[in-house]
GROMACS .gro file of N, CA and C in nm:
model
  438
    1MET      N    1   1.109   1.102  -0.560
    1MET     CA    2   1.051   1.063  -0.453
    1MET      C    3   1.062   0.895  -0.413
    2THR      N    4   1.103   0.885  -0.324
    2THR     CA    5   1.115   0.752  -0.274
    2THR      C    6   0.987   0.725  -0.216
    3ARG      N    7   0.940   0.604  -0.238
    3ARG     CA    8   0.777   0.547  -0.168
    3ARG      C    9   0.788   0.432  -0.102
    4ALA      N   10   0.715   0.401  -0.001
    4ALA     CA   11   0.755   0.310   0.097
    4ALA      C   12   0.584   0.281   0.156
    5ALA      N   13   0.521   0.150   0.113
    5ALA     CA   14   0.414   0.054   0.172
    5ALA      C   15   0.429  -0.044   0.310
    6ALA      N   16   0.256  -0.083   0.262
    6ALA     CA   17   0.259  -0.193   0.328
    6ALA      C   18   0.128  -0.274   0.281
    7ILE      N   19   0.170  -0.409   0.297
    7ILE     CA   20   0.070  -0.494   0.245
    7ILE      C   21   0.056  -0.555   0.384
    8VAL      N   22  -0.072  -0.491   0.401
    8VAL     CA   23  -0.209  -0.535   0.538
    8VAL      C   24  -0.280  -0.645   0.516
    9ILE      N   25  -0.269  -0.789   0.554
    9ILE     CA   26  -0.356  -0.881   0.559
    9ILE      C   27  -0.434  -0.868   0.691
   10ARG      N   28  -0.562  -0.915   0.677
   10ARG     CA   29  -0.645  -0.974   0.782
   10ARG      C   30  -0.757  -1.040   0.720
   11ASP      N   31  -0.785  -1.171   0.760
   11ASP     CA   32  -0.912  -1.235   0.738
   11ASP      C   33  -0.954  -1.267   0.604
   12GLY      N   34  -0.840  -1.279   0.529
   12GLY     CA   35  -0.810  -1.301   0.392
   12GLY      C   36  -0.839  -1.178   0.295
   13MET      N   37  -0.832  -1.047   0.337
   13MET     CA   38  -0.885  -0.929   0.300
   13MET      C   39  -0.732  -0.836   0.316
   14VAL      N   40  -0.705  -0.745   0.212
   14VAL     CA   41  -0.604  -0.661   0.191
   14VAL      C   42  -0.640  -0.520   0.214
   15ALA      N   43  -0.623  -0.483   0.315
   15ALA     CA   44  -0.648  -0.308   0.364
   15ALA      C   45  -0.554  -0.228   0.209
   16LEU      N   46  -0.645  -0.158   0.127
   16LEU     CA   47  -0.612  -0.075   0.057
   16LEU      C   48  -0.665   0.077   0.072
   17ILE      N   49  -0.636   0.149  -0.047
   17ILE     CA   50  -0.695   0.314  -0.010
   17ILE      C   51  -0.734   0.278  -0.192
   18ARG      N   52  -0.901   0.338  -0.157
   18ARG     CA   53  -0.956   0.345  -0.307
   18ARG      C   54  -0.953   0.511  -0.320
   19ARG      N   55  -0.910   0.480  -0.469
   19ARG     CA   56  -0.872   0.648  -0.511
   19ARG      C   57  -0.980   0.674  -0.622
   20VAL      N   58  -1.037   0.762  -0.645
   20VAL     CA   59  -1.075   0.820  -0.764
   20VAL      C   60  -1.037   0.950  -0.780
   21ARG      N   61  -0.983   0.950  -0.887
   21ARG     CA   62  -0.913   1.100  -0.941
   21ARG      C   63  -0.901   1.087  -1.094
   22GLY      N   64  -0.942   1.202  -1.140
   22GLY     CA   65  -0.946   1.238  -1.302
   22GLY      C   66  -1.048   1.146  -1.391
   23GLY      N   67  -1.179   1.087  -1.252
   23GLY     CA   68  -1.262   0.989  -1.312
   23GLY      C   69  -1.213   0.868  -1.354
   24GLN      N   70  -1.114   0.794  -1.317
   24GLN     CA   71  -1.042   0.641  -1.296
   24GLN      C   72  -1.090   0.611  -1.130
   25LEU      N   73  -1.117   0.541  -1.162
   25LEU     CA   74  -1.126   0.428  -1.001
   25LEU      C   75  -0.993   0.332  -0.991
   26TYR      N   76  -0.892   0.343  -0.895
   26TYR     CA   77  -0.816   0.246  -0.865
   26TYR      C   78  -0.785   0.241  -0.755
   27TYR      N   79  -0.738   0.111  -0.678
   27TYR     CA   80  -0.688   0.116  -0.561
   27TYR      C   81  -0.534   0.099  -0.531
   28ILE      N   82  -0.489   0.211  -0.446
   28ILE     CA   83  -0.293   0.161  -0.394
   28ILE      C   84  -0.296   0.131  -0.241
   29PHE      N   85  -0.199   0.057  -0.265
   29PHE     CA   86  -0.130   0.007  -0.084
   29PHE      C   87  -0.087   0.136  -0.046
   30PRO      N   88  -0.165   0.124   0.097
   30PRO     CA   89  -0.091   0.249   0.160
   30PRO      C   90  -0.014   0.272   0.179
   31GLY      N   91   0.018   0.347   0.171
   31GLY     CA   92   0.222   0.427   0.155
   31GLY      C   93   0.196   0.529   0.124
   32GLY      N   94   0.351   0.631   0.136
   32GLY     CA   95   0.404   0.746   0.048
   32GLY      C   96   0.508   0.728   0.057
   33ARG      N   97   0.527   0.907   0.041
   33ARG     CA   98   0.682   0.989   0.017
   33ARG      C   99   0.781   0.909   0.167
   34VAL      N  100   0.862   0.867   0.111
   34VAL     CA  101   0.973   0.888   0.245
   34VAL      C  102   1.057   1.027   0.260
   35GLU      N  103   0.994   1.048   0.396
   35GLU     CA  104   1.056   1.192   0.458
   35GLU      C  105   1.173   1.202   0.470
   36PRO      N  106   1.288   1.323   0.461
   36PRO     CA  107   1.405   1.306   0.504
   36PRO      C  108   1.433   1.285   0.649
   37GLY      N  109   1.533   1.195   0.659
   37GLY     CA  110   1.626   1.140   0.789
   37GLY      C  111   1.481   1.027   0.811
   38GLU      N  112   1.394   0.944   0.737
   38GLU     CA  113   1.304   0.850   0.780
   38GLU      C  114   1.353   0.745   0.689
   39THR      N  115   1.378   0.617   0.752
   39THR     CA  116   1.386   0.508   0.735
   39THR      C  117   1.290   0.437   0.623
   40HIS      N  118   1.275   0.343   0.513
   40HIS     CA  119   1.153   0.333   0.457
   40HIS      C  120   1.049   0.233   0.552
   41GLU      N  121   1.113   0.197   0.640
   41GLU     CA  122   1.018   0.088   0.756
   41GLU      C  123   0.926   0.168   0.821
   42GLU      N  124   0.989   0.357   0.870
   42GLU     CA  125   0.961   0.411   0.951
   42GLU      C  126   0.829   0.479   0.838
   43ALA      N  127   0.849   0.499   0.769
   43ALA     CA  128   0.779   0.574   0.681
   43ALA      C  129   0.662   0.478   0.607
   44ALA      N  130   0.684   0.324   0.638
   44ALA     CA  131   0.563   0.252   0.602
   44ALA      C  132   0.448   0.245   0.670
   45ILE      N  133   0.550   0.266   0.830
   45ILE     CA  134   0.455   0.243   0.958
   45ILE      C  135   0.350   0.379   0.963
   46ARG      N  136   0.431   0.511   0.947
   46ARG     CA  137   0.364   0.636   0.950
   46ARG      C  138   0.247   0.633   0.869
   47GLU      N  139   0.287   0.626   0.717
   47GLU     CA  140   0.184   0.624   0.633
   47GLU      C  141   0.065   0.497   0.659
   48VAL      N  142   0.075   0.392   0.758
   48VAL     CA  143  -0.037   0.302   0.746
   48VAL      C  144  -0.149   0.395   0.879
   49THR      N  145  -0.044   0.443   0.953
   49THR     CA  146  -0.157   0.533   1.064
   49THR      C  147  -0.185   0.652   1.019
   50GLU      N  148  -0.125   0.736   0.947
   50GLU     CA  149  -0.194   0.812   0.868
   50GLU      C  150  -0.307   0.793   0.797
   51GLU      N  151  -0.310   0.703   0.714
   51GLU     CA  152  -0.381   0.657   0.612
   51GLU      C  153  -0.527   0.563   0.629
   52LEU      N  154  -0.463   0.446   0.740
   52LEU     CA  155  -0.566   0.376   0.764
   52LEU      C  156  -0.593   0.385   0.910
   53GLY      N  157  -0.565   0.455   0.973
   53GLY     CA  158  -0.577   0.488   1.132
   53GLY      C  159  -0.551   0.328   1.215
   54LEU      N  160  -0.407   0.256   1.156
   54LEU     CA  161  -0.390   0.161   1.232
   54LEU      C  162  -0.264   0.141   1.263
   55ALA      N  163  -0.200   0.055   1.372
   55ALA     CA  164  -0.054   0.066   1.409
   55ALA      C  165  -0.042  -0.059   1.358
   56ILE      N  166   0.080  -0.098   1.324
   56ILE     CA  167   0.123  -0.249   1.215
   56ILE      C  168   0.262  -0.250   1.297
   57GLU      N  169   0.320  -0.424   1.327
   57GLU     CA  170   0.425  -0.469   1.333
   57GLU      C  171   0.494  -0.482   1.181
   58LEU      N  172   0.580  -0.386   1.127
   58LEU     CA  173   0.610  -0.431   1.015
   58LEU      C  174   0.698  -0.542   1.002
   59GLY      N  175   0.647  -0.630   0.888
   59GLY     CA  176   0.756  -0.761   0.830
   59GLY      C  177   0.874  -0.728   0.732
   60PRO      N  178   0.909  -0.816   0.651
   60PRO     CA  179   1.047  -0.833   0.590
   60PRO      C  180   0.978  -0.729   0.428
   61LEU      N  181   1.067  -0.673   0.372
   61LEU     CA  182   1.041  -0.609   0.190
   61LEU      C  183   1.003  -0.718   0.178
   62ALA      N  184   0.918  -0.729   0.070
   62ALA     CA  185   0.861  -0.831   0.014
   62ALA      C  186   0.895  -0.775  -0.165
   63ALA      N  187   0.893  -0.655  -0.166
   63ALA     CA  188   0.895  -0.653  -0.348
   63ALA      C  189   0.975  -0.458  -0.360
   64ILE      N  190   0.999  -0.437  -0.453
   64ILE     CA  191   1.077  -0.331  -0.522
   64ILE      C  192   1.016  -0.278  -0.601
   65VAL      N  193   0.948  -0.178  -0.656
   65VAL     CA  194   0.870  -0.131  -0.767
   65VAL      C  195   0.956  -0.019  -0.828
   66THR      N  196   1.002   0.011  -0.928
   66THR     CA  197   1.097   0.114  -0.985
   66THR      C  198   0.959   0.146  -1.109
   67PHE      N  199   0.914   0.251  -1.103
   67PHE     CA  200   0.774   0.330  -1.163
   67PHE      C  201   0.836   0.462  -1.202
   68ARG      N  202   0.878   0.500  -1.326
   68ARG     CA  203   0.921   0.640  -1.388
   68ARG      C  204   1.029   0.666  -1.303
   69GLY      N  205   1.121   0.597  -1.286
   69GLY     CA  206   1.288   0.596  -1.252
   69GLY      C  207   1.276   0.611  -1.088
   70GLN      N  208   1.106   0.596  -1.013
   70GLN     CA  209   1.151   0.602  -0.909
   70GLN      C  210   1.128   0.496  -0.835
   71GLN      N  211   1.167   0.436  -0.700
   71GLN     CA  212   1.158   0.348  -0.629
   71GLN      C  213   1.054   0.353  -0.506
   72GLN      N  214   1.003   0.209  -0.509
   72GLN     CA  215   0.873   0.187  -0.410
   72GLN      C  216   0.895   0.043  -0.346
   73PHE      N  217   0.873   0.084  -0.221
   73PHE     CA  218   0.942  -0.053  -0.123
   73PHE      C  219   0.825  -0.086  -0.068
   74TYR      N  220   0.765  -0.216  -0.075
   74TYR     CA  221   0.628  -0.320  -0.023
   74TYR      C  222   0.697  -0.380   0.090
   75PHE      N  223   0.620  -0.356   0.213
   75PHE     CA  224   0.691  -0.409   0.302
   75PHE      C  225   0.541  -0.531   0.355
   76ARG      N  226   0.572  -0.628   0.423
   76ARG     CA  227   0.481  -0.751   0.455
   76ARG      C  228   0.432  -0.665   0.580
   77THR      N  229   0.361  -0.708   0.677
   77THR     CA  230   0.269  -0.672   0.780
   77THR      C  231   0.275  -0.787   0.862
   78TYR      N  232   0.367  -0.792   0.996
   78TYR     CA  233   0.338  -0.898   1.100
   78TYR      C  234   0.216  -0.913   1.143
   79ARG      N  235   0.146  -0.795   1.187
   79ARG     CA  236   0.018  -0.829   1.258
   79ARG      C  237  -0.032  -0.636   1.271
   80ILE      N  238  -0.140  -0.663   1.258
   80ILE     CA  239  -0.232  -0.500   1.327
   80ILE      C  240  -0.218  -0.493   1.495
   81SER      N  241  -0.133  -0.404   1.542
   81SER     CA  242  -0.152  -0.408   1.689
   81SER      C  243  -0.205  -0.318   1.770
   82GLY      N  244  -0.303  -0.228   1.668
   82GLY     CA  245  -0.363  -0.141   1.754
   82GLY      C  246  -0.438  -0.065   1.638
   83GLY      N  247  -0.517   0.053   1.681
   83GLY     CA  248  -0.600   0.185   1.621
   83GLY      C  249  -0.736   0.096   1.573
   84VAL      N  250  -0.803   0.169   1.479
   84VAL     CA  251  -0.929   0.170   1.421
   84VAL      C  252  -0.919   0.215   1.257
   85PHE      N  253  -0.970   0.105   1.188
   85PHE     CA  254  -0.966   0.113   1.057
   85PHE      C  255  -1.029   0.228   0.997
   86GLY      N  256  -0.968   0.273   0.938
   86GLY     CA  257  -1.074   0.410   0.835
   86GLY      C  258  -1.064   0.545   0.938
   87ALA      N  259  -0.974   0.543   1.060
   87ALA     CA  260  -0.954   0.637   1.168
   87ALA      C  261  -0.851   0.734   1.098
   88GLY      N  262  -0.799   0.742   1.016
   88GLY     CA  263  -0.660   0.796   0.981
   88GLY      C  264  -0.663   0.951   0.977
   89LEU      N  265  -0.557   0.981   1.015
   89LEU     CA  266  -0.538   1.166   1.018
   89LEU      C  267  -0.462   1.234   0.946
   90GLY      N  268  -0.412   1.161   0.828
   90GLY     CA  269  -0.292   1.219   0.744
   90GLY      C  270  -0.419   1.317   0.659
   91PRO      N  271  -0.362   1.399   0.589
   91PRO     CA  272  -0.395   1.573   0.534
   91PRO      C  273  -0.539   1.483   0.426
   92GLU      N  274  -0.488   1.353   0.335
   92GLU     CA  275  -0.531   1.346   0.235
   92GLU      C  276  -0.649   1.236   0.303
   93MET      N  277  -0.650   1.195   0.414
   93MET     CA  278  -0.803   1.129   0.461
   93MET      C  279  -0.873   1.218   0.528
   94LEU      N  280  -0.824   1.385   0.546
   94LEU     CA  281  -0.918   1.476   0.621
   94LEU      C  282  -0.960   1.582   0.485
   95GLY      N  283  -0.925   1.550   0.360
   95GLY     CA  284  -0.990   1.647   0.287
   95GLY      C  285  -0.893   1.772   0.268
   96GLN      N  286  -0.771   1.729   0.313
   96GLN     CA  287  -0.706   1.876   0.327
   96GLN      C  288  -0.637   1.893   0.201
   97TYR      N  289  -0.647   1.827   0.066
   97TYR     CA  290  -0.564   1.827  -0.063
   97TYR      C  291  -0.680   1.872  -0.132
   98PRO      N  292  -0.619   1.943  -0.239
   98PRO     CA  293  -0.731   1.994  -0.365
   98PRO      C  294  -0.786   1.896  -0.406
   99PRO      N  295  -0.903   1.939  -0.459
   99PRO     CA  296  -1.021   1.845  -0.488
   99PRO      C  297  -0.926   1.751  -0.656
  100GLU      N  298  -0.874   1.853  -0.694
  100GLU     CA  299  -0.826   1.732  -0.821
  100GLU      C  300  -0.712   1.672  -0.774
  101ASN      N  301  -0.690   1.638  -0.660
  101ASN     CA  302  -0.618   1.544  -0.610
  101ASN      C  303  -0.706   1.408  -0.577
  102GLY      N  304  -0.829   1.452  -0.571
  102GLY     CA  305  -0.889   1.291  -0.573
  102GLY      C  306  -0.968   1.250  -0.423
  103LEU      N  307  -1.059   1.131  -0.453
  103LEU     CA  308  -1.070   1.079  -0.341
  103LEU      C  309  -0.968   0.982  -0.260
  104TYR      N  310  -0.973   0.946  -0.130
  104TYR     CA  311  -0.925   0.885  -0.084
  104TYR      C  312  -1.003   0.802  -0.015
  105GLU      N  313  -1.005   0.658   0.001
  105GLU     CA  314  -1.080   0.607   0.135
  105GLU      C  315  -1.003   0.480   0.122
  106PRO      N  316  -1.010   0.478   0.290
  106PRO     CA  317  -0.924   0.312   0.317
  106PRO      C  318  -1.058   0.173   0.307
  107VAL      N  319  -1.027   0.054   0.225
  107VAL     CA  320  -1.109  -0.042   0.221
  107VAL      C  321  -1.031  -0.123   0.263
  108TRP      N  322  -1.101  -0.270   0.280
  108TRP     CA  323  -1.075  -0.392   0.289
  108TRP      C  324  -1.101  -0.476   0.130
  109LEU      N  325  -1.019  -0.500   0.078
  109LEU     CA  326  -1.083  -0.610  -0.052
  109LEU      C  327  -1.069  -0.718  -0.036
  110PRO      N  328  -1.107  -0.840  -0.069
  110PRO     CA  329  -1.088  -0.985  -0.060
  110PRO      C  330  -0.944  -0.971  -0.159
  111ILE      N  331  -0.900  -1.075  -0.134
  111ILE     CA  332  -0.769  -1.103  -0.190
  111ILE      C  333  -0.797  -1.174  -0.332
  112ASP      N  334  -0.934  -1.247  -0.369
  112ASP     CA  335  -0.967  -1.332  -0.438
  112ASP      C  336  -0.991  -1.230  -0.512
  113GLN      N  337  -1.023  -1.103  -0.480
  113GLN     CA  338  -1.066  -0.993  -0.558
  113GLN      C  339  -0.921  -0.905  -0.639
  114LEU      N  340  -0.832  -0.906  -0.569
  114LEU     CA  341  -0.735  -0.814  -0.632
  114LEU      C  342  -0.682  -0.805  -0.771
  115LEU      N  343  -0.690  -0.918  -0.825
  115LEU     CA  344  -0.671  -0.873  -0.995
  115LEU      C  345  -0.811  -0.887  -1.100
  116SER      N  346  -0.903  -0.895  -1.027
  116SER     CA  347  -1.007  -0.855  -1.120
  116SER      C  348  -1.054  -0.745  -1.089
  117GLU      N  349  -0.986  -0.613  -0.993
  117GLU     CA  350  -0.991  -0.469  -0.993
  117GLU      C  351  -0.858  -0.389  -1.025
  118SER      N  352  -0.900  -0.291  -1.035
  118SER     CA  353  -0.802  -0.176  -1.039
  118SER      C  354  -0.714  -0.193  -0.960
  119VAL      N  355  -0.594  -0.259  -0.900
  119VAL     CA  356  -0.500  -0.235  -0.781
  119VAL      C  357  -0.341  -0.216  -0.864
  120LEU      N  358  -0.279  -0.134  -0.814
  120LEU     CA  359  -0.148  -0.067  -0.852
  120LEU      C  360  -0.062  -0.110  -0.712
  121PRO      N  361   0.071  -0.126  -0.713
  121PRO     CA  362   0.103  -0.136  -0.891
  121PRO      C  363   0.054  -0.282  -0.883
  122ARG      N  364   0.003  -0.365  -1.028
  122ARG     CA  365  -0.030  -0.490  -1.078
  122ARG      C  366   0.072  -0.569  -1.003
  123PRO      N  367   0.204  -0.598  -1.059
  123PRO     CA  368   0.271  -0.705  -1.000
  123PRO      C  369   0.294  -0.714  -0.834
  124VAL      N  370   0.242  -0.578  -0.757
  124VAL     CA  371   0.270  -0.638  -0.607
  124VAL      C  372   0.117  -0.715  -0.589
  125ALA      N  373  -0.001  -0.655  -0.655
  125ALA     CA  374  -0.115  -0.716  -0.627
  125ALA      C  375  -0.137  -0.882  -0.700
  126GLN      N  376  -0.010  -0.900  -0.795
  126GLN     CA  377  -0.024  -1.040  -0.825
  126GLN      C  378   0.025  -1.131  -0.668
  127LEU      N  379   0.194  -1.080  -0.662
  127LEU     CA  380   0.240  -1.132  -0.549
  127LEU      C  381   0.181  -1.148  -0.397
  128VAL      N  382   0.104  -1.074  -0.400
  128VAL     CA  383   0.031  -1.099  -0.225
  128VAL      C  384  -0.115  -1.220  -0.332
  129VAL      N  385  -0.149  -1.234  -0.409
  129VAL     CA  386  -0.245  -1.350  -0.475
  129VAL      C  387  -0.118  -1.453  -0.477
  130GLN      N  388  -0.045  -1.501  -0.528
  130GLN     CA  389   0.055  -1.593  -0.565
  130GLN      C  390   0.114  -1.633  -0.391
  131ALA      N  391   0.145  -1.523  -0.302
  131ALA     CA  392   0.140  -1.586  -0.180
  131ALA      C  393   0.082  -1.658  -0.134
  132GLN      N  394  -0.058  -1.612  -0.133
  132GLN     CA  395  -0.173  -1.668  -0.054
  132GLN      C  396  -0.176  -1.816  -0.086
  133VAL      N  397  -0.133  -1.899  -0.185
  133VAL     CA  398  -0.126  -2.009  -0.278
  133VAL      C  399   0.005  -2.078  -0.191
  134SER      N  400   0.118  -1.994  -0.202
  134SER     CA  401   0.250  -2.109  -0.233
  134SER      C  402   0.323  -1.995  -0.103
  135GLY      N  403   0.272  -1.900  -0.026
  135GLY     CA  404   0.365  -1.867   0.052
  135GLY      C  405   0.451  -1.770  -0.014
  136TRP      N  406   0.472  -1.693   0.097
  136TRP     CA  407   0.584  -1.590   0.062
  136TRP      C  408   0.721  -1.654   0.036
  137SER      N  409   0.823  -1.580  -0.096
  137SER     CA  410   0.945  -1.623  -0.107
  137SER      C  411   1.022  -1.542   0.019
  138GLU      N  412   1.098  -1.578   0.056
  138GLU     CA  413   1.247  -1.496   0.122
  138GLU      C  414   1.292  -1.417   0.035
  139LYS      N  415   1.316  -1.395  -0.072
  139LYS     CA  416   1.362  -1.297  -0.134
  139LYS      C  417   1.284  -1.173  -0.230
  140VAL      N  418   1.367  -1.090  -0.203
  140VAL     CA  419   1.303  -0.958  -0.234
  140VAL      C  420   1.269  -0.965  -0.394
  141GLN      N  421   1.123  -0.937  -0.418
  141GLN     CA  422   1.085  -0.942  -0.590
  141GLN      C  423   1.109  -0.801  -0.650
  142GLU      N  424   1.154  -0.761  -0.747
  142GLU     CA  425   1.184  -0.649  -0.788
  142GLU      C  426   1.148  -0.648  -0.933
  143TYR      N  427   1.049  -0.543  -0.980
  143TYR     CA  428   0.957  -0.514  -1.056
  143TYR      C  429   0.997  -0.371  -1.150
  144LEU      N  430   1.009  -0.397  -1.225
  144LEU     CA  431   1.002  -0.239  -1.338
  144LEU      C  432   0.893  -0.212  -1.414
  145GLU      N  433   0.785  -0.086  -1.393
  145GLU     CA  434   0.698  -0.039  -1.441
  145GLU      C  435   0.707   0.101  -1.503
  146GLY      N  436   0.669   0.139  -1.632
  146GLY     CA  437   0.626   0.208  -1.679
  146GLY      C  438   0.751   0.268  -1.704
   0.00000   0.00000   0.00000
């Protein structure tokens, strides 16, 4: 499964999905499966709308993470162009997944807390923190995890 996600930043905070699953608390960037016939960019935009309730203007690809043999594409976001944070209507946000899938909750986390919380994937969290200090690289960062 290929995954596409967006790095949504506003006022020194990043939009994440707070997950509680199997007794574990962690955060992930909003995103999900790329559907057949959909581009990575289209999937990232759709997932942000479904999970956060926001419309975004997607920026360039920032990172590719290969996790357990599956590629994940992380895009920067130019801006939030509409919507209401927390109004996502995706099935996971409406509680339509089985209870064992755990909790999905959209949250804003201050960027300076990204590395003190369990934000996954870790290299993307580190990239966001680094970008706030030295700016975004034009080069797509590639990481291998798991």
